[in-house]
PDB file of C-alpha atoms and ligand atoms in Angstrom:
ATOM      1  CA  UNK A   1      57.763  37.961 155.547  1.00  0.00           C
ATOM      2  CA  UNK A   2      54.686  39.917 154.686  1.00  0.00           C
ATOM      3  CA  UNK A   3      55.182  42.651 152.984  1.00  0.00           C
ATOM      4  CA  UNK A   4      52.946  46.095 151.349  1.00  0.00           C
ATOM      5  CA  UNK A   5      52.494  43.715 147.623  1.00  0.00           C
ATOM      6  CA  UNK A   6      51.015  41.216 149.675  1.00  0.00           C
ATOM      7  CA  UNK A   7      47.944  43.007 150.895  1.00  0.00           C
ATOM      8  CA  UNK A   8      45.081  43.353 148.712  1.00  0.00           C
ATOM      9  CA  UNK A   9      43.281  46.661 147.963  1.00  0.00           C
ATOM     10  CA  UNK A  10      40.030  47.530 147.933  1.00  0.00           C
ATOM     11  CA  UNK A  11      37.819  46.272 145.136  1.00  0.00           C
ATOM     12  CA  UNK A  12      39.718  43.154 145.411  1.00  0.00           C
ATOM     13  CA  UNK A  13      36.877  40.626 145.612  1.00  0.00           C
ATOM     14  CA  UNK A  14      37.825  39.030 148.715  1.00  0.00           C
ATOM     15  CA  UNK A  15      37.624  41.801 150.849  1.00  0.00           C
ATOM     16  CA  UNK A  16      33.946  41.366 150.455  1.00  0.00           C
ATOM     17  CA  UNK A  17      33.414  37.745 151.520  1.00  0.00           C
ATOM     18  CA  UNK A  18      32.317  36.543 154.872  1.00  0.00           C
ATOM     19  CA  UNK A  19      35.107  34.595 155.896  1.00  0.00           C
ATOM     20  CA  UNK A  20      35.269  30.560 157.092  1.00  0.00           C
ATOM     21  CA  UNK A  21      35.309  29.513 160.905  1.00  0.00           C
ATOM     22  CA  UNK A  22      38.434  27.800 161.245  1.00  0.00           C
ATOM     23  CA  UNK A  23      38.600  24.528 162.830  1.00  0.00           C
ATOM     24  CA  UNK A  24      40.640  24.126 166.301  1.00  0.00           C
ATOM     25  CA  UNK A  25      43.240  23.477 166.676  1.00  0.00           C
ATOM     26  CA  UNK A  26      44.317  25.278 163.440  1.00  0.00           C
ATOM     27  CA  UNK A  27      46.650  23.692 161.135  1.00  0.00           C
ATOM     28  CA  UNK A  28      50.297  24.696 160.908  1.00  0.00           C
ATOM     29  CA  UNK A  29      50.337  26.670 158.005  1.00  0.00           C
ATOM     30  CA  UNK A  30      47.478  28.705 159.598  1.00  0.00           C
ATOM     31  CA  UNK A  31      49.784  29.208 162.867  1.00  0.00           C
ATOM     32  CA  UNK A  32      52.487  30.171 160.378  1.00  0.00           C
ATOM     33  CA  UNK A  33      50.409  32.749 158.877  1.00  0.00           C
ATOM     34  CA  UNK A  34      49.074  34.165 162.160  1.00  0.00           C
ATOM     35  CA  UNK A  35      52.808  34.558 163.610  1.00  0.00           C
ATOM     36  CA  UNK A  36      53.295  36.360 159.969  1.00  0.00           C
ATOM     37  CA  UNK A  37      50.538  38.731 160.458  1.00  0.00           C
ATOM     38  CA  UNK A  38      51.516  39.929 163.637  1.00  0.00           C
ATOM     39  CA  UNK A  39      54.802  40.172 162.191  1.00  0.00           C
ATOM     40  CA  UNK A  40      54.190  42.519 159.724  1.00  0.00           C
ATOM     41  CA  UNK A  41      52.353  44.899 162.364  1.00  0.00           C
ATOM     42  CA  UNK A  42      55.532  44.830 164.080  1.00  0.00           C
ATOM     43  CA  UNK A  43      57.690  45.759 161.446  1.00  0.00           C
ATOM     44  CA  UNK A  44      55.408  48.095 160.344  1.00  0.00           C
ATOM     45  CA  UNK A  45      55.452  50.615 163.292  1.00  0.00           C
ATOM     46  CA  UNK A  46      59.543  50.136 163.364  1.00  0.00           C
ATOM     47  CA  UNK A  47      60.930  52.949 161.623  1.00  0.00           C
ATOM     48  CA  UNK A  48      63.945  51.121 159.966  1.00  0.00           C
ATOM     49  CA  UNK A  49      61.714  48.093 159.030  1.00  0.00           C
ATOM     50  CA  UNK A  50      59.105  50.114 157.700  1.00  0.00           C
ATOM     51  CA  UNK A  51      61.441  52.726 155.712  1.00  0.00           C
ATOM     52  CA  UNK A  52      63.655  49.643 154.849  1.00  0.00           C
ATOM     53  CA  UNK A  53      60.784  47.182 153.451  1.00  0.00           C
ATOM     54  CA  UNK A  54      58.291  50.357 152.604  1.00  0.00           C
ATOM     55  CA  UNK A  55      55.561  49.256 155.271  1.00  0.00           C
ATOM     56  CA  UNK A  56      52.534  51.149 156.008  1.00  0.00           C
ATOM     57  CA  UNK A  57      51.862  51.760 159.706  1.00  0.00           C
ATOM     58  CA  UNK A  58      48.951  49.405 161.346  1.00  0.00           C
ATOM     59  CA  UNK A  59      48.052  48.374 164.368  1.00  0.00           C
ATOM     60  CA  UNK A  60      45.378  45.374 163.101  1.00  0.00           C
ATOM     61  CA  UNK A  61      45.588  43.338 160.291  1.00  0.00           C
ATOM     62  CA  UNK A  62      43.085  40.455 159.086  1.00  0.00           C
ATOM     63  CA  UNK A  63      44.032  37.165 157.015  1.00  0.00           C
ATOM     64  CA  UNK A  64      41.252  38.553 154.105  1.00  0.00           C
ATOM     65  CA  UNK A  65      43.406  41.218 153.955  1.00  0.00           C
ATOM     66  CA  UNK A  66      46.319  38.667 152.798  1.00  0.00           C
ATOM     67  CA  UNK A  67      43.716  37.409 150.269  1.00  0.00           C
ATOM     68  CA  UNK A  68      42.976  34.257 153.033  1.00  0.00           C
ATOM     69  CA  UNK A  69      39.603  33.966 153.491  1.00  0.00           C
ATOM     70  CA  UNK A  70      39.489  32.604 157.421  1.00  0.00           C
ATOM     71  CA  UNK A  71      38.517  34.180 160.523  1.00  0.00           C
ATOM     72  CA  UNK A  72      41.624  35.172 161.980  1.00  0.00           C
ATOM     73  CA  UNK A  73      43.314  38.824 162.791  1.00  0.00           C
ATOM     74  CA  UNK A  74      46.394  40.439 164.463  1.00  0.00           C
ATOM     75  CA  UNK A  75      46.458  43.015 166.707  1.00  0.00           C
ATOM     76  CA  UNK A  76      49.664  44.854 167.718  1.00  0.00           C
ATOM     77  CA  UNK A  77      48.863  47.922 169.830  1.00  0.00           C
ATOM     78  CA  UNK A  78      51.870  49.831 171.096  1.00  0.00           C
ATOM     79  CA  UNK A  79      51.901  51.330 174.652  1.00  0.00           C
ATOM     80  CA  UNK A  80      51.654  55.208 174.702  1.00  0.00           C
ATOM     81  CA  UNK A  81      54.325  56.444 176.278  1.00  0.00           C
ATOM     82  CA  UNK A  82      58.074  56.484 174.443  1.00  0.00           C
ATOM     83  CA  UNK A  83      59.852  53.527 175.575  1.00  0.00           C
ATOM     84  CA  UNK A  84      56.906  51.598 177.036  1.00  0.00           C
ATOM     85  CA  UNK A  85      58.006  48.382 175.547  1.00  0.00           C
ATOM     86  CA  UNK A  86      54.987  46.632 176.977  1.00  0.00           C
ATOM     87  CA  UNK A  87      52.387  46.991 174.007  1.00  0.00           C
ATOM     88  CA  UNK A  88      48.979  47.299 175.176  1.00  0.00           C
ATOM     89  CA  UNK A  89      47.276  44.189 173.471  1.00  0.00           C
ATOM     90  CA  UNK A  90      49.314  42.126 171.008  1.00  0.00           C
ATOM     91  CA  UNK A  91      47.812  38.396 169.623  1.00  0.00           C
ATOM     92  CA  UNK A  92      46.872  36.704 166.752  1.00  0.00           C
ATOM     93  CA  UNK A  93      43.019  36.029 167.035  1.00  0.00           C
ATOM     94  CA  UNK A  94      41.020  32.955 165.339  1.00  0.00           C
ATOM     95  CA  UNK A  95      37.321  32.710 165.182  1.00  0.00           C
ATOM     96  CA  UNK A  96      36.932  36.102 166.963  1.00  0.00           C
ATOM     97  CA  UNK A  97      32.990  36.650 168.371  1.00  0.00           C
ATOM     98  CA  UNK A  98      31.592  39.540 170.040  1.00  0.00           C
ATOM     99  CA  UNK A  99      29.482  38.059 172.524  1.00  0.00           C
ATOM    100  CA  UNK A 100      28.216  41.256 173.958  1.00  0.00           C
ATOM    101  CA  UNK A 101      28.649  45.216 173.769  1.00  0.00           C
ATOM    102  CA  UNK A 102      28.249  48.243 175.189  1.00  0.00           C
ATOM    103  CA  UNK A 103      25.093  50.527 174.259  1.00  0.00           C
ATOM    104  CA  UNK A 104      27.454  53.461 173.744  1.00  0.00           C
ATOM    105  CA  UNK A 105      29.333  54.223 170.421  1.00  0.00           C
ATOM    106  CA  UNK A 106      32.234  55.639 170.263  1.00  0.00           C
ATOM    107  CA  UNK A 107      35.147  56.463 167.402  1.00  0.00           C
ATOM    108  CA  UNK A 108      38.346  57.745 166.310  1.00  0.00           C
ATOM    109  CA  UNK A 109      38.762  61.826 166.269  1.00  0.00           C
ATOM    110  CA  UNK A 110      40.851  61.651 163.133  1.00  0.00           C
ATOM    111  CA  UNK A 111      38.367  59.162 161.479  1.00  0.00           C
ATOM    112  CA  UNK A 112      39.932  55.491 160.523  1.00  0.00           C
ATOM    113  CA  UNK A 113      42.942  54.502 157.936  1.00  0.00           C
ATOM    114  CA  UNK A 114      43.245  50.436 155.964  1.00  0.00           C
ATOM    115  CA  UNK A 115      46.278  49.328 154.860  1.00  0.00           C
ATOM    116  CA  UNK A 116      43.469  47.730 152.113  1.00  0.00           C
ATOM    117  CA  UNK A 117      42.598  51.443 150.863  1.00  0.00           C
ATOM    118  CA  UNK A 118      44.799  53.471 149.837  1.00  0.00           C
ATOM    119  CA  UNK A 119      42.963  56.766 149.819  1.00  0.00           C
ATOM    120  CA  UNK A 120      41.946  59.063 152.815  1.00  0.00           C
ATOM    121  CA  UNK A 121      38.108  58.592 153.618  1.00  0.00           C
ATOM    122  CA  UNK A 122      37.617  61.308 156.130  1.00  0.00           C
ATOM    123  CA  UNK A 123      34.220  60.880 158.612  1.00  0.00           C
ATOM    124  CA  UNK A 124      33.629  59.258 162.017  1.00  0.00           C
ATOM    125  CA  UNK A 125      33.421  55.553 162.283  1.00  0.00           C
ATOM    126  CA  UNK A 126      30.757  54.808 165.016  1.00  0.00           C
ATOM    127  CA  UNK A 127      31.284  51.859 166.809  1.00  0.00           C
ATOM    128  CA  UNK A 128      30.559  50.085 170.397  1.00  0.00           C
ATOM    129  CA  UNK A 129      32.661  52.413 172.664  1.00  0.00           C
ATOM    130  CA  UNK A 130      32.988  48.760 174.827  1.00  0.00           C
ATOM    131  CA  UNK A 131      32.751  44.874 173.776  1.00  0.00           C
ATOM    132  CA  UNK A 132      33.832  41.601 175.346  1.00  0.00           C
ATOM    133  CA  UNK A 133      35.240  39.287 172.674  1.00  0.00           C
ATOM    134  CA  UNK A 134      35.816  35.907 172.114  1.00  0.00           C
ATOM    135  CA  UNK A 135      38.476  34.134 170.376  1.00  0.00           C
ATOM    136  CA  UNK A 136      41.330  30.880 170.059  1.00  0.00           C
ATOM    137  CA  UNK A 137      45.285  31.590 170.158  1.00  0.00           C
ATOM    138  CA  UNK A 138      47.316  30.376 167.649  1.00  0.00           C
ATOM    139  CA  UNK A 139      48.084  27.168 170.369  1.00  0.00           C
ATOM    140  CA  UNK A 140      43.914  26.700 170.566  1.00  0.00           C
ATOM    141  CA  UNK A 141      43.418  28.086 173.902  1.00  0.00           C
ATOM    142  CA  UNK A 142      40.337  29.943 174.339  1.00  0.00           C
ATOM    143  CA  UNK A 143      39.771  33.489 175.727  1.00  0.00           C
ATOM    144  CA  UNK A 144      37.625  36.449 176.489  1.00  0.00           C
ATOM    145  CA  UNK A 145      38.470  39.713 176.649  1.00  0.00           C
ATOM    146  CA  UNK A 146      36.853  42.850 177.366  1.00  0.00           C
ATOM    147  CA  UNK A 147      38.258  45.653 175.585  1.00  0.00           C
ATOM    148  CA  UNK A 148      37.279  49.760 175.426  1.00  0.00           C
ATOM    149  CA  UNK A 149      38.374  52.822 173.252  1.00  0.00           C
ATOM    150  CA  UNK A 150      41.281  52.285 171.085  1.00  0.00           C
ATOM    151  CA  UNK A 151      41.744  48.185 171.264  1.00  0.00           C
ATOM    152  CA  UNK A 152      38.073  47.652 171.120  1.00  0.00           C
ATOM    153  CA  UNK A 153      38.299  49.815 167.963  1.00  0.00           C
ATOM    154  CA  UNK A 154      41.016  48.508 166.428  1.00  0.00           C
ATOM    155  CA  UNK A 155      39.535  45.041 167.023  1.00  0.00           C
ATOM    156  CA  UNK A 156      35.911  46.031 165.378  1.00  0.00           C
ATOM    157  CA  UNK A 157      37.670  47.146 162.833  1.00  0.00           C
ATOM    158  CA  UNK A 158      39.459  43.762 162.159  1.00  0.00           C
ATOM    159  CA  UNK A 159      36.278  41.738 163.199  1.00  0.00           C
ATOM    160  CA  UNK A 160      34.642  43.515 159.663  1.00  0.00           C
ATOM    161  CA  UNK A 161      37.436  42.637 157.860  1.00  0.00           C
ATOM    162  CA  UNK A 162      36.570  39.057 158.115  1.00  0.00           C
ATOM    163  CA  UNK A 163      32.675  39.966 157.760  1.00  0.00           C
ATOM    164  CA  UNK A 164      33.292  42.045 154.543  1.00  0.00           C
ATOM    165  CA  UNK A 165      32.895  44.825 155.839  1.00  0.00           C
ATOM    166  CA  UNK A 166      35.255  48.034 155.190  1.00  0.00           C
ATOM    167  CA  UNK A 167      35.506  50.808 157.858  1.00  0.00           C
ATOM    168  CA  UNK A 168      33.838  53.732 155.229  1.00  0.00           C
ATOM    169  CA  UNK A 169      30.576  51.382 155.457  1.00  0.00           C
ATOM    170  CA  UNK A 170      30.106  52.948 158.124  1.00  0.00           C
ATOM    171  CA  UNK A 171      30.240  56.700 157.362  1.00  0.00           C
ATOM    172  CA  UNK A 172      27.589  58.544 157.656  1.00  0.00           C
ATOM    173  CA  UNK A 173      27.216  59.695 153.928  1.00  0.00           C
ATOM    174  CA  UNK A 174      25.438  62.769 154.314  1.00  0.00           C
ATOM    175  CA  UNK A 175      27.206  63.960 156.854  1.00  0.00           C
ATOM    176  CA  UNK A 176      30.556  62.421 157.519  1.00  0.00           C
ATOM    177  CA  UNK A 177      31.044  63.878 160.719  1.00  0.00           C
ATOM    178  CA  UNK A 178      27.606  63.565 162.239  1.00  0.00           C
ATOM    179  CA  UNK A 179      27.742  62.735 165.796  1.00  0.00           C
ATOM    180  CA  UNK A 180      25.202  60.442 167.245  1.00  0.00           C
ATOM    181  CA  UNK A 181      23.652  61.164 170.925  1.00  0.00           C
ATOM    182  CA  UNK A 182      26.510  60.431 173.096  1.00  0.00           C
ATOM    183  CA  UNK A 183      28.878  58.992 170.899  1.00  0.00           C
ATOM    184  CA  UNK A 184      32.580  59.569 172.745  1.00  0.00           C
ATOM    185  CA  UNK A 185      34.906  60.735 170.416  1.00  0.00           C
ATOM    186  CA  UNK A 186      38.213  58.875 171.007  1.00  0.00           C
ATOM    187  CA  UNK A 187      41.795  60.921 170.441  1.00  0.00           C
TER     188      UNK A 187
HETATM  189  C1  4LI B   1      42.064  58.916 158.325  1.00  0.00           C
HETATM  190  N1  4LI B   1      42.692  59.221 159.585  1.00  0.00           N
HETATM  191  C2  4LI B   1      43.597  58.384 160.097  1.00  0.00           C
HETATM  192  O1  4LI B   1      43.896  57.313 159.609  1.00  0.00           O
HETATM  193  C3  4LI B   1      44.198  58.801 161.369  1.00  0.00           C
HETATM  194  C4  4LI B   1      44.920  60.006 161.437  1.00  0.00           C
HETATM  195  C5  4LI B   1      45.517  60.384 162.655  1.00  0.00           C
HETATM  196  C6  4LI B   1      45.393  59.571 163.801  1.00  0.00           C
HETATM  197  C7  4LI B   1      44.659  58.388 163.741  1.00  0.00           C
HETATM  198  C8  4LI B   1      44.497  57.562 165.002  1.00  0.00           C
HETATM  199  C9  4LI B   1      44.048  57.990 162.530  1.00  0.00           C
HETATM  200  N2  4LI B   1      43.356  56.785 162.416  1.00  0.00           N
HETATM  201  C10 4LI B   1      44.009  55.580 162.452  1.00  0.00           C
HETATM  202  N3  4LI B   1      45.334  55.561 162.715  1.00  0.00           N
HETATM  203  C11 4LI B   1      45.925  54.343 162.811  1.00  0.00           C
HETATM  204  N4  4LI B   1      47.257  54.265 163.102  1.00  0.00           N
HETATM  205  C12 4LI B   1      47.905  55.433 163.677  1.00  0.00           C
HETATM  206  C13 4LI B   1      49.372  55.466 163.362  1.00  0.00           C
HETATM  207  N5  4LI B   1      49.997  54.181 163.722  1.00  0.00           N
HETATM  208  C14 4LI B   1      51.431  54.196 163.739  1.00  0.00           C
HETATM  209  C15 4LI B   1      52.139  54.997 162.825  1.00  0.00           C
HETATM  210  C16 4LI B   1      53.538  54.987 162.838  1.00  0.00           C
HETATM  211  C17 4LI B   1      54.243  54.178 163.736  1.00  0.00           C
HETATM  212  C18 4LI B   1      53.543  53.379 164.646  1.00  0.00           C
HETATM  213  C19 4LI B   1      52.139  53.388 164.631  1.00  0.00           C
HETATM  214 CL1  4LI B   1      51.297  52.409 165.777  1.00  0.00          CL
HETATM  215  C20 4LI B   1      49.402  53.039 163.064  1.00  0.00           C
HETATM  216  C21 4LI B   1      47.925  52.988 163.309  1.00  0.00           C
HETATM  217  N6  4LI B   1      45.264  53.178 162.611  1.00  0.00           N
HETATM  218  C22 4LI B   1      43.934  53.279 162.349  1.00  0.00           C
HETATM  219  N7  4LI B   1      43.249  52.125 162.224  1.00  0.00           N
HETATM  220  C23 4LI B   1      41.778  52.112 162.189  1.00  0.00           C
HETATM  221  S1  4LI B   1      41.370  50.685 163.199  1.00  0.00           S
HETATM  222  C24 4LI B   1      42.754  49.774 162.532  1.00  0.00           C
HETATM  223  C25 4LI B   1      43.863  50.841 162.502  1.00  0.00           C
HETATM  224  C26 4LI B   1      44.962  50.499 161.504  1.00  0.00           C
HETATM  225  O2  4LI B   1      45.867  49.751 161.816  1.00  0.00           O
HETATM  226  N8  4LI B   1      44.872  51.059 160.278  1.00  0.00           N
HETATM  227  C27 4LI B   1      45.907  50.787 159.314  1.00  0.00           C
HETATM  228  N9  4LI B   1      43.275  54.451 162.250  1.00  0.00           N
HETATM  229 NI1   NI B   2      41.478  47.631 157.577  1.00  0.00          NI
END
């Protein structure tokens, strides 16, 4: 099972690389891997698992992350309400595309966390408030979403991982918590 010593941190050199299409149908270790990924997201938000194994809470995860340099991420977005078992988007992703976006930005309230860094960056993250993705599952079927707020978030989020590109990248330096011309600010 995945666990915390098995994610790299930030300055690890892999976290910077643009990461390889993977060819589909992917091979078994790669299904392996995927099924581990989400896995660990599971775990993670389950307070036993995560006090018993020391997890850190996520909600995405992406195989650079895991120091594998392919295009594929996990998502595992809980439902809202207590109890809701039905999580709101959960799948392992491979060769992920955003075909098309919304003009609109939008980001988190409370700014975004990594399980790669282990420091609190405060400042908005702008990104497309809406985008319709593209991407195999782990049995090489293909599919398009359309996602908006949180999941299209946490999936842009995921999608740099794989580009080498870390959330902070795109904090407005001088002003962390500028807000651009209609940006909605997600809570
Ligand atoms: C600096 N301020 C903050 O971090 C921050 C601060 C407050 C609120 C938010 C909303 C923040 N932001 C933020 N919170 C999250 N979690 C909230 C808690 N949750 C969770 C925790 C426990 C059990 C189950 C679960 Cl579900 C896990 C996920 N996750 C992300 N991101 C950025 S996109 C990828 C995603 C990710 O998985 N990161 C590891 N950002
Ligand atoms: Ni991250």
């Amino acid at each position: 099972m995945i666990t915390m010593k098995d994610i790299i941190k930030e300055g690890h050199p892999t976290l910077r690389l643009t990461a390889e299409e993977l060819p589909i149908p992917v091979s078994p270790e790669v299904k392996q891997l995927g099924k581990d990924m989400l896995t660990f997201l599971i775990n993670s938000q389950d307070p036993e698992l995560a006090e018993k194994y020391q997890l850190r809470a996520g909600v995405g995860l992406a195989a650079p992350q895991v120091n594998q340099s392919i295009r594929m991420i996990a998502v595992h977005i809980p439902g809202i309400e207590e109890g809701i078992d039905e999580p709101i988007l959960s799948t392992v992703m491979i060769n992920p595309k955003i075909v098309s976006h919304s003009v609109q930005n939008a980001c988190l309230a409370e700014g975004e966390g990594c399980l790669s860094v282990d420091r609190d960056v405060p400042g908005y993250v702008p990104r497309h408030s809406r985008v319709t993705v593209t991407y195999y599952d782990l049995e090489g079927n293909k599919h398009k979403k359309r996602l908006k707020n949180y999941p299209a978030i946490v999936v842009q989020h995921e999608i740099d991982h794989i580009n080498g590109i870390m959330f902070y990248d795109h904090i407005n330096e001088e002003s962390p918590y500028y807000l651009e011309e209609g940006m909605d600010v997600i809570s």
